[in-house]
Coordinates of C-alpha atoms (C1' of nucleotides) in Angstrom, one line a residue:
Chain A
X717 CA -41.9 66.9 33.6
X718 CA -43.0 69.4 31.0
X719 CA -46.0 68.3 28.9
X720 CA -45.6 71.3 26.5
X721 CA -45.3 70.7 22.9
X722 CA -42.2 71.6 20.9
X723 CA -42.6 75.1 19.7
X724 CA -42.0 75.8 16.0
X725 CA -39.3 78.3 16.9
X726 CA -36.4 78.0 14.5
X727 CA -32.9 78.2 15.6
X728 CA -31.2 80.3 13.0
X729 CA -27.9 78.6 13.5
X730 CA -29.3 75.2 12.7
X731 CA -31.3 76.3 9.7
X732 CA -28.2 76.1 7.6
X733 CA -27.5 72.6 8.8
X734 CA -27.8 70.3 5.9
X735 CA -27.9 66.5 5.4
X736 CA -24.6 66.7 3.5
X737 CA -22.9 67.8 6.6
X738 CA -24.7 65.5 9.0
X739 CA -22.6 62.8 10.7
X740 CA -25.4 60.3 10.6
X741 CA -26.6 60.7 7.0
X742 CA -25.4 57.2 6.1
X743 CA -27.9 55.8 8.6
X744 CA -30.8 58.1 7.8
X745 CA -32.9 59.0 4.8
X746 CA -30.2 60.5 2.7
X747 CA -28.4 57.2 2.3
X748 CA -27.4 56.6 -1.2
X749 CA -28.6 59.9 -2.7
X750 CA -26.4 61.9 -5.0
X751 CA -25.7 65.6 -4.5
X752 CA -28.7 66.9 -6.4
X753 CA -31.3 64.6 -4.8
X754 CA -29.8 65.3 -1.4
X755 CA -30.3 69.0 -2.0
X756 CA -34.0 68.5 -2.9
X757 CA -34.5 66.5 0.3
X758 CA -32.6 69.1 2.3
X759 CA -35.0 71.7 1.1
X760 CA -38.1 70.1 2.6
X761 CA -36.5 69.2 6.0
X762 CA -37.2 71.6 8.9
X763 CA -34.7 71.6 11.7
X764 CA -36.2 72.8 15.0
X765 CA -34.6 74.0 18.1
X766 CA -33.5 71.1 20.3
X767 CA -36.1 69.6 22.7
X768 CA -35.2 69.6 26.4
X769 CA -35.5 66.4 28.4
X770 CA -39.2 65.8 29.1
X771 CA -40.5 67.7 26.1
X772 CA -43.0 66.1 23.7
X773 CA -42.2 65.8 20.0
X774 CA -45.8 64.9 19.3
X775 CA -48.7 63.4 21.2
X776 CA -50.9 60.4 20.5
X777 CA -53.9 61.8 18.6
X778 CA -52.1 64.7 17.0
X779 CA -52.8 65.0 13.3
X780 CA -49.9 63.4 11.3
X781 CA -48.0 65.8 9.1
X782 CA -44.4 64.8 9.3
X783 CA -41.9 62.2 10.2
X784 CA -39.1 63.0 12.6
X785 CA -35.5 61.9 12.3
X786 CA -33.5 61.9 15.5
X787 CA -30.3 63.8 15.0
X788 CA -29.0 63.6 18.5
X789 CA -30.4 62.6 21.9
X790 CA -33.0 60.0 22.7
X791 CA -36.7 59.7 22.3
X792 CA -39.2 57.3 23.9
X793 CA -42.4 56.5 22.2
X794 CA -45.4 55.2 24.1
X795 CA -49.1 54.4 24.0
X796 CA -51.5 55.6 26.6
X797 CA -53.5 53.0 28.4
X798 CA -57.0 53.3 29.6
X799 CA -56.0 54.4 33.1
X800 CA -53.5 56.9 31.9
X801 CA -50.6 54.6 32.2
X802 CA -47.8 54.8 29.6
X803 CA -46.9 51.8 27.7
X804 CA -43.5 52.3 26.1
X805 CA -43.1 50.9 22.6
X806 CA -39.5 51.9 21.9
X807 CA -36.4 54.1 22.5
X808 CA -35.0 55.9 19.5
X809 CA -31.4 57.0 18.8
X810 CA -29.9 59.2 16.2
X811 CA -30.5 58.1 12.6
X812 CA -33.8 56.6 13.5
X813 CA -37.1 57.8 12.0
X814 CA -40.2 58.1 14.2
X815 CA -43.8 58.7 13.3
X816 CA -43.8 55.9 10.8
X817 CA -46.7 54.3 12.6
X818 CA -48.9 57.3 12.0
X819 CA -48.9 57.2 8.2
X820 CA -51.7 54.6 8.0
X821 CA -54.1 56.3 10.3
X822 CA -53.4 59.9 9.6
X823 CA -53.0 60.7 13.3
X824 CA -50.2 59.9 15.6
X825 CA -50.7 56.5 17.1
X826 CA -48.3 57.1 19.9
X827 CA -46.6 59.9 21.8
X828 CA -42.9 60.8 21.5
X829 CA -41.0 62.4 24.4
X830 CA -37.4 63.4 24.7
X831 CA -35.4 61.7 27.4
X832 CA -32.5 64.0 27.0
X833 CA -31.7 67.1 25.1
X834 CA -32.7 66.0 21.6
X835 CA -32.5 67.4 18.1
X836 CA -34.9 66.4 15.5
X837 CA -35.3 66.9 11.8
X838 CA -38.9 67.3 10.8
X839 CA -39.8 65.9 7.4
X840 CA -43.3 66.9 6.1
X841 CA -44.7 63.7 4.8
X842 CA -46.7 64.9 1.8
X843 CA -43.6 66.5 0.4
X844 CA -41.5 63.5 1.2
X845 CA -44.0 61.2 -0.5
X846 CA -43.9 63.5 -3.5
X847 CA -40.1 63.4 -3.6
X848 CA -40.2 59.6 -3.1
X849 CA -42.2 59.4 -6.4
X850 CA -39.5 61.2 -8.3
X851 CA -36.3 60.0 -6.6
X852 CA -36.0 56.2 -6.7
X853 CA -33.2 56.1 -4.3
X854 CA -35.1 58.1 -1.7
X855 CA -38.2 55.9 -2.1
X856 CA -36.1 52.8 -1.7
X857 CA -34.4 54.1 1.4
X858 CA -37.7 54.9 2.9
X859 CA -38.9 51.4 2.2
X860 CA -35.8 50.1 3.7
X861 CA -36.1 52.1 6.9
X862 CA -39.7 51.1 7.3
X863 CA -38.8 47.5 6.6
X864 CA -36.0 47.6 9.2
X865 CA -38.5 48.9 11.7
X866 CA -40.8 46.0 11.1
X867 CA -37.9 43.5 11.3
X868 CA -36.6 45.0 14.5
X869 CA -40.1 44.9 16.1
X870 CA -40.2 41.3 15.3
X871 CA -36.8 40.6 16.9
X872 CA -37.8 42.6 19.9
X873 CA -40.9 40.6 20.2
X874 CA -38.8 37.5 20.3
X875 CA -37.0 38.8 23.3
X876 CA -40.1 39.9 25.1
X877 CA -41.7 36.5 24.6
X878 CA -39.1 35.0 26.8
X879 CA -40.8 34.0 30.0
X880 CA -37.6 34.5 32.0
X881 CA -36.4 38.0 32.6
X882 CA -32.6 37.8 32.4
X883 CA -32.4 37.2 28.7
X884 CA -34.7 40.1 28.0
X885 CA -32.5 42.6 29.8
X886 CA -29.4 41.1 28.4
X887 CA -30.8 41.3 24.9
X888 CA -31.8 44.9 25.5
X889 CA -28.4 46.0 26.6
X890 CA -26.8 44.3 23.6
X891 CA -29.4 45.9 21.3
X892 CA -28.6 49.3 22.5
X893 CA -24.9 48.6 22.5
X894 CA -25.1 47.6 18.8
X895 CA -27.2 50.6 17.9
X896 CA -24.9 53.0 19.6
X897 CA -21.7 51.5 18.2
X898 CA -23.1 52.0 14.7
X899 CA -23.2 55.7 15.6
X900 CA -19.5 55.7 16.5
X901 CA -20.0 55.4 20.2
X902 CA -18.3 52.7 22.4
X903 CA -20.2 49.4 22.4
X904 CA -19.1 48.6 25.9
X905 CA -19.4 51.9 27.8
X906 CA -22.2 54.3 27.3
X907 CA -24.6 56.6 29.0
X908 CA -28.2 55.4 28.9
X909 CA -30.6 58.2 29.7
X910 CA -33.5 55.8 30.4
X911 CA -35.0 55.6 33.9
X912 CA -35.3 52.3 35.6
X913 CA -39.0 52.6 35.6
X914 CA -39.2 53.3 31.8
X915 CA -36.9 50.4 31.1
X916 CA -39.0 48.1 33.3
X917 CA -42.1 49.3 31.5
X918 CA -40.6 48.7 28.1
X919 CA -39.4 45.2 29.1
X920 CA -42.7 44.3 30.7
X921 CA -41.1 43.8 34.2
X922 CA -41.5 45.3 37.6
X923 CA -38.9 48.1 38.3
X924 CA -37.8 46.0 41.3
X925 CA -37.0 43.1 39.1
X926 CA -34.9 45.2 36.8
X927 CA -33.0 46.5 39.8
X928 CA -32.4 43.0 41.0
X929 CA -31.3 41.9 37.6
X930 CA -28.7 44.6 37.3
X931 CA -27.3 43.6 40.7
X932 CA -27.0 40.0 39.5
X933 CA -25.4 41.1 36.2
X934 CA -22.9 43.0 38.3
X935 CA -22.2 40.1 40.7
X936 CA -21.6 37.8 37.8
X937 CA -19.3 40.2 36.1
X938 CA -21.5 40.7 33.0
X939 CA -22.2 44.4 33.1
X940 CA -22.3 47.3 35.5
X941 CA -25.2 49.7 35.4
X942 CA -25.0 52.6 37.9
X943 CA -26.8 55.9 37.6
X944 CA -27.3 55.6 33.8
X945 CA -23.7 54.6 33.2
X946 CA -23.5 51.2 31.4
X947 CA -20.4 49.2 31.2
X948 CA -20.6 45.9 29.5
X949 CA -17.8 43.7 30.8
X950 CA -18.5 40.4 29.1
X951 CA -20.4 40.7 25.8
X952 CA -20.0 37.1 25.0
X953 CA -21.5 35.7 28.1
X954 CA -24.2 38.4 27.9
X955 CA -25.0 37.2 24.4
X956 CA -25.2 33.6 25.6
X957 CA -27.5 34.8 28.4
X958 CA -29.7 36.6 25.9
X959 CA -30.1 33.3 24.0
X960 CA -30.9 31.5 27.2
X961 CA -27.7 29.4 26.7
X962 CA -26.3 30.3 30.1
X963 CA -27.8 29.5 33.5
Chain B
X1306 CA -45.1 18.3 7.9
X1307 CA -43.8 19.1 4.5
X1308 CA -40.7 21.3 4.4
X1309 CA -40.7 21.6 0.7
X1310 CA -40.8 25.0 -1.0
X1311 CA -43.8 26.2 -3.0
X1312 CA -43.1 25.2 -6.5
X1313 CA -43.5 27.9 -9.2
X1314 CA -46.2 25.9 -11.0
X1315 CA -48.9 28.2 -12.2
X1316 CA -52.5 27.2 -11.9
X1317 CA -54.0 28.1 -15.2
X1318 CA -57.3 28.8 -13.7
X1319 CA -56.0 31.4 -11.3
X1320 CA -53.8 33.1 -13.8
X1321 CA -56.8 35.1 -15.0
X1322 CA -57.8 36.1 -11.5
X1323 CA -57.4 39.8 -11.2
X1324 CA -57.3 42.3 -8.4
X1325 CA -60.5 44.0 -9.8
X1326 CA -62.4 40.8 -9.0
X1327 CA -60.8 40.1 -5.7
X1328 CA -63.0 40.3 -2.6
X1329 CA -60.3 41.7 -0.5
X1330 CA -58.9 44.4 -2.8
X1331 CA -60.1 47.1 -0.5
X1332 CA -57.8 45.8 2.3
X1333 CA -54.9 45.1 0.0
X1334 CA -52.5 46.9 -2.3
X1335 CA -55.1 48.0 -4.9
X1336 CA -57.0 50.1 -2.5
X1337 CA -57.7 53.5 -4.0
X1338 CA -56.4 52.8 -7.4
X1339 CA -58.3 53.6 -10.5
X1340 CA -58.9 51.1 -13.3
X1341 CA -55.8 51.9 -15.3
X1342 CA -53.4 51.8 -12.4
X1343 CA -55.1 48.6 -11.1
X1344 CA -54.4 47.0 -14.5
X1345 CA -50.8 47.9 -14.3
X1346 CA -50.5 46.4 -10.9
X1347 CA -52.4 43.3 -12.0
X1348 CA -49.8 42.7 -14.7
X1349 CA -46.9 42.3 -12.3
X1350 CA -48.7 40.1 -9.8
X1351 CA -48.1 36.3 -10.1
X1352 CA -50.8 34.0 -8.7
X1353 CA -49.4 30.7 -7.7
X1354 CA -51.2 27.4 -7.0
X1355 CA -52.4 27.3 -3.4
X1356 CA -50.1 26.1 -0.7
X1357 CA -51.2 23.1 1.3
X1358 CA -51.1 23.3 5.1
X1359 CA -47.5 22.9 6.2
X1360 CA -45.9 24.2 3.0
X1361 CA -43.4 27.0 3.1
X1362 CA -44.0 30.3 1.2
X1363 CA -40.4 31.3 1.8
X1364 CA -37.6 30.5 4.3
X1365 CA -35.4 32.7 6.4
X1366 CA -32.3 33.4 4.4
X1367 CA -33.9 33.1 1.0
X1368 CA -33.0 36.0 -1.3
X1369 CA -35.8 38.6 -1.2
X1370 CA -37.5 39.1 -4.6
X1371 CA -41.1 39.5 -3.9
X1372 CA -43.8 40.4 -1.3
X1373 CA -46.7 38.1 -0.8
X1374 CA -50.3 39.0 -0.2
X1375 CA -52.5 36.5 1.5
X1376 CA -55.6 35.9 -0.6
X1377 CA -57.1 33.1 1.5
X1378 CA -56.0 30.9 4.3
X1379 CA -53.5 31.7 7.1
X1380 CA -49.8 32.0 7.3
X1381 CA -47.4 32.0 10.2
X1382 CA -44.1 33.8 10.1
X1383 CA -41.3 32.8 12.4
X1384 CA -37.6 33.3 13.3
X1385 CA -35.4 30.3 13.9
X1386 CA -33.5 30.2 17.2
X1387 CA -30.0 29.0 17.8
X1388 CA -31.3 25.6 18.8
X1389 CA -33.6 25.2 15.9
X1390 CA -36.6 26.3 17.8
X1391 CA -39.2 28.4 16.0
X1392 CA -40.2 31.8 17.3
X1393 CA -43.4 32.9 15.8
X1394 CA -43.6 36.5 15.0
X1395 CA -47.1 36.7 13.6
X1396 CA -50.2 35.1 12.0
X1397 CA -51.4 36.6 8.7
X1398 CA -54.9 36.6 7.3
X1399 CA -56.2 37.6 3.8
X1400 CA -55.4 41.1 2.7
X1401 CA -52.2 41.2 4.7
X1402 CA -48.8 41.6 3.1
X1403 CA -45.9 39.5 4.2
X1404 CA -42.2 39.8 3.4
X1405 CA -42.0 43.5 4.3
X1406 CA -39.3 42.8 6.8
X1407 CA -37.0 41.5 4.1
X1408 CA -36.8 44.7 2.0
X1409 CA -34.1 46.2 4.2
X1410 CA -31.7 43.3 4.3
X1411 CA -32.3 41.9 0.8
X1412 CA -32.9 38.4 2.2
X1413 CA -35.9 37.0 4.1
X1414 CA -35.6 37.7 7.7
X1415 CA -38.1 35.1 8.7
X1416 CA -39.8 32.0 7.3
X1417 CA -43.5 31.9 6.3
X1418 CA -45.5 28.7 6.5
X1419 CA -49.1 28.0 5.6
X1420 CA -51.3 26.7 8.5
X1421 CA -54.1 25.8 6.2
X1422 CA -54.7 25.7 2.4
X1423 CA -53.5 29.2 1.5
X1424 CA -53.5 31.2 -1.7
X1425 CA -50.9 33.9 -2.2
X1426 CA -50.3 36.6 -4.7
X1427 CA -46.6 37.1 -5.4
X1428 CA -45.6 40.7 -6.1
X1429 CA -42.0 41.1 -7.4
X1430 CA -40.6 44.0 -5.4
X1431 CA -38.4 45.6 -8.0
X1432 CA -41.4 46.0 -10.3
X1433 CA -43.6 47.1 -7.5
X1434 CA -41.1 49.7 -6.5
X1435 CA -41.0 50.9 -10.1
X1436 CA -44.7 51.2 -10.2
X1437 CA -44.8 52.9 -6.8
X1438 CA -42.6 55.6 -8.4
X1439 CA -45.1 56.2 -11.1
X1440 CA -48.4 55.7 -9.3
X1441 CA -48.8 57.9 -6.3
X1442 CA -51.8 56.0 -5.0
X1443 CA -50.0 52.7 -5.0
X1444 CA -47.0 54.2 -3.3
X1445 CA -49.1 55.7 -0.6
X1446 CA -51.0 52.5 0.0
X1447 CA -47.8 50.6 0.3
X1448 CA -46.6 53.2 2.8
X1449 CA -49.9 52.8 4.6
X1450 CA -49.6 49.0 4.8
X1451 CA -46.1 49.2 6.1
X1452 CA -47.1 51.8 8.6
X1453 CA -50.0 49.7 9.7
X1454 CA -47.7 46.8 10.3
X1455 CA -45.4 48.9 12.4
X1456 CA -48.4 50.2 14.4
X1457 CA -49.8 46.8 15.0
X1458 CA -46.4 45.4 16.1
X1459 CA -46.4 48.1 18.7
X1460 CA -49.8 47.3 19.9
X1461 CA -49.0 43.6 20.1
X1462 CA -45.9 44.4 22.1
X1463 CA -48.2 46.2 24.6
X1464 CA -50.1 43.0 25.0
X1465 CA -47.1 40.8 25.3
X1466 CA -45.5 43.1 27.9
X1467 CA -48.4 42.2 30.3
X1468 CA -46.9 40.1 33.0
X1469 CA -50.1 38.2 33.6
X1470 CA -51.3 35.8 30.9
X1471 CA -55.1 36.2 30.8
X1472 CA -55.0 39.6 29.2
X1473 CA -52.6 38.5 26.5
X1474 CA -54.8 35.7 25.4
X1475 CA -57.9 37.8 25.6
X1476 CA -56.3 40.5 23.5
X1477 CA -55.2 37.9 21.0
X1478 CA -58.7 36.5 20.5
X1479 CA -60.1 40.0 20.1
X1480 CA -57.4 41.0 17.7
X1481 CA -58.1 38.0 15.5
X1482 CA -61.9 38.5 15.8
X1483 CA -61.4 42.1 14.6
X1484 CA -59.2 41.1 11.7
X1485 CA -61.6 38.4 10.6
X1486 CA -64.7 40.5 10.9
X1487 CA -63.1 43.1 8.6
X1488 CA -63.0 40.3 6.0
X1489 CA -66.7 39.7 6.4
X1490 CA -66.5 36.7 8.7
X1491 CA -68.3 36.5 12.0
X1492 CA -66.6 38.3 14.9
X1493 CA -67.9 35.9 17.4
X1494 CA -67.6 32.5 15.8
X1495 CA -64.7 31.4 13.7
X1496 CA -62.3 28.7 12.9
X1497 CA -58.7 29.3 14.0
X1498 CA -56.3 27.0 12.3
X1499 CA -53.6 27.7 14.8
X1500 CA -52.3 24.9 17.1
X1501 CA -52.2 25.4 20.8
X1502 CA -48.4 25.1 20.6
X1503 CA -48.0 27.8 18.0
X1504 CA -50.4 30.1 19.9
X1505 CA -48.4 29.5 23.1
X1506 CA -45.2 30.1 21.3
X1507 CA -46.5 33.4 19.8
X1508 CA -47.8 34.6 23.2
X1509 CA -44.7 33.6 25.1
X1510 CA -46.5 31.1 27.3
X1511 CA -46.3 27.4 27.9
X1512 CA -48.8 25.4 25.9
X1513 CA -50.2 24.0 29.2
X1514 CA -50.9 27.6 30.4
X1515 CA -52.8 28.4 27.2
X1516 CA -54.9 25.2 27.7
X1517 CA -55.6 26.2 31.3
X1518 CA -56.5 29.7 30.2
X1519 CA -59.0 28.4 27.7
X1520 CA -60.6 26.3 30.3
X1521 CA -60.9 29.3 32.6
X1522 CA -62.4 31.4 29.8
X1523 CA -65.0 28.7 29.3
X1524 CA -65.8 28.4 33.0
X1525 CA -66.3 32.1 33.2
X1526 CA -68.5 32.3 30.1
X1527 CA -66.1 34.5 28.2
X1528 CA -65.3 32.2 25.2
X1529 CA -65.2 28.6 24.1
X1530 CA -62.3 27.2 22.2
X1531 CA -62.6 23.6 21.2
X1532 CA -60.6 21.9 18.5
X1533 CA -59.9 25.2 16.6
X1534 CA -63.5 26.4 16.9
X1535 CA -63.7 29.7 18.7
X1536 CA -66.9 31.2 20.1
X1537 CA -66.7 34.5 21.8
X1538 CA -69.6 34.7 24.2
X1539 CA -68.9 37.9 26.1
X1540 CA -66.8 40.4 24.0
X1541 CA -67.3 43.1 26.5
X1542 CA -65.9 41.3 29.5
X1543 CA -63.2 39.9 27.3
X1544 CA -62.2 43.4 26.4
X1545 CA -62.2 44.4 30.0
X1546 CA -60.0 41.4 30.7
X1547 CA -57.6 42.4 27.9
X1548 CA -57.1 45.7 29.6
X1549 CA -56.7 44.1 33.0
X1550 CA -59.8 45.8 34.3
X1551 CA -61.4 42.5 35.4
X1552 CA -60.2 40.2 38.0
Chain C
dC610 C1' -30.0 72.0 53.5
dG611 C1' -34.4 69.9 53.0
dG612 C1' -37.6 67.4 50.5
dC613 C1' -39.2 64.6 46.9
dG614 C1' -38.7 61.1 43.7
dA615 C1' -36.2 57.2 42.1
dC616 C1' -33.7 53.2 43.2
dT617 C1' -32.7 49.3 46.2
dT618 C1' -33.5 45.6 49.3
dG619 C1' -36.2 42.2 51.9
dA620 C1' -40.3 39.2 52.9
dC621 C1' -44.4 37.2 51.1
dT622 C1' -47.8 36.0 47.7
dT623 C1' -49.2 34.9 43.2
dT624 C1' -48.5 33.1 38.8
dC625 C1' -46.5 30.6 35.4
dT626 C1' -43.4 26.8 34.2
dT627 C1' -41.9 22.3 34.4
dC628 C1' -42.4 17.4 34.7
dA629 C1' -45.2 13.6 34.1
dA630 C1' -49.1 10.9 32.7
dT631 C1' -53.4 10.5 30.4
dG632 C1' -56.7 11.3 26.9
dA633 C1' -58.0 13.1 22.3
dT634 C1' -57.1 13.8 17.3
dC635 C1' -55.3 13.2 12.9
dG636 C1' -53.0 11.2 9.1
dT637 C1' -51.4 6.9 7.3
dG638 C1' -51.1 2.5 5.7
dG639 C1' -52.8 -1.9 6.0
Chain D
dC49 C1' -62.8 1.5 6.5
dC50 C1' -60.5 0.6 10.5
dA51 C1' -56.3 0.2 13.3
dC52 C1' -52.1 2.0 14.5
dG53 C1' -48.7 5.4 15.7
dA54 C1' -47.6 10.0 16.4
dT55 C1' -48.5 14.3 17.6
dC56 C1' -51.2 17.4 20.2
dA57 C1' -54.2 18.8 24.0
dT58 C1' -55.5 18.3 28.8
dT59 C1' -54.9 17.8 33.7
dG60 C1' -52.4 17.4 38.2
dA61 C1' -48.6 18.3 41.4
dA62 C1' -44.4 20.6 42.7
dG63 C1' -41.1 24.0 42.0
dA64 C1' -39.2 28.4 40.3
dA65 C1' -39.6 32.9 39.1
dA66 C1' -41.4 37.4 39.1
dG67 C1' -44.9 40.5 41.2
dT68 C1' -46.5 43.0 45.1
dC69 C1' -46.1 45.5 49.4
dA70 C1' -43.4 47.9 52.5
dA71 C1' -39.5 50.1 54.3
dG72 C1' -35.2 52.1 53.9
dT73 C1' -31.4 54.6 51.1
dC74 C1' -29.5 57.4 47.7
dG75 C1' -29.3 61.3 44.7
dC76 C1' -30.9 65.5 42.8
dC77 C1' -33.1 70.0 42.4
dG78 C1' -35.0 73.7 44.4

DNA sequence: CGGCGACTTGACTTTCTTCAATGATCGTGG
DNA sequence: CCACGATCATTGAAGAAAGTCAAGTCGCCG
């Protein structure tokens, strides 16, 4: 697994990519901006070459200079424990902003690594802040995105606080399903490039437990998860399970 | 336990309270503002009569109009489950902003209840947003506070993901200790107006387990917790325990 | 094709939960 | 001010659940 940083090499093709043509602009920073404002935002955004699976977007401790928007792919963010263990704090899909946790401290509070080929938009924060002062719509969207992050963290905490493991995994699958369907993907069949180990880490379970849970889900006809391919067969019962309303 | 909402009655005495004279302004929104800007912020802030223990600051589903800064006391925020159960998402001490999770949805995503006599500053969000457009320092501090919230949520998730219970409780005590000492209180002896049940709820444990953990902490000379009075005797070993470095 | 890592499966141990009963605390109303 | 009721905290015993350890299987990349 490569530990090398994303190099600032610019892909000439993608330089011309603009928010206006981006399929996820409605879920991202540009939401609600008119043409002029969008152009101003566009000008400060740097689009790098895609990261390969395993590459770092940034590392814990790096000076904070920019936020990153996921354009395609998946990212995991994680804290490093005393013994060098990772502790995964989240998985991030297109339209999501990462690096928000670094604003307050001035250095990145976690590391971000691509789990798949992943394209990012880099948004220098000082310039974004400046724009946010002048463009009310942008400022408000930034507030909304940060607020959404806080709200989702709270909801995820609720799931994690469940003592029993089934609802946690069920809630996770539904969460991902919902996020992906907002992007236009199928809510019932998708590819999840997250290893069993990473998933277990994120959910606070042993990898063996996650494996056993997937088997139970399959036996009960709730969902099939085989080699990263997820098929949700019974969203309703899965939802019930996520709320601990089912045995 | 009163379920009534905080009435908008204004305490004449506290109307004249201003950020400039507030002991926690360095931890709150005013941080870094000069006199003029501070005055502008001051003018939009409404200081209500203190909430009694058990009173609601706002309820899940209420339309979002304002953020609240805790000036004194403690607040708990919680989500309501399907069966009417609370799920506590956080405890909030002076200098902390609550309601941030409501910006994105336009309605409060959780409820906030006072656990003790609690004074709040109410900050109408549309006016705050307006000011944030004109005062760079205010905007940046708001970004910082939201960022800190996101970062702390991530760190709390790390604790919760611990399968074993001791480190979770140890981490919680240290977290509170740190937050209170920043306010000028003792880091080793403090009053924690949080019920055993609420604490267990927050940590995702059974109340009985929390009780047993406190007994073990006492037997091992780590900390004493009796009727809301917390005494941390051995911060170092508690820290080691929080990182699972101690048996 | 070989080897390495990730996933699966089983047996056993540890830990927390649950259930139940007792004891302490707090607020209230007499 | 005290007595009562209710809620909350503590403790014990039994059961359920996930963790750990270990071995075997699968799949992927070199």
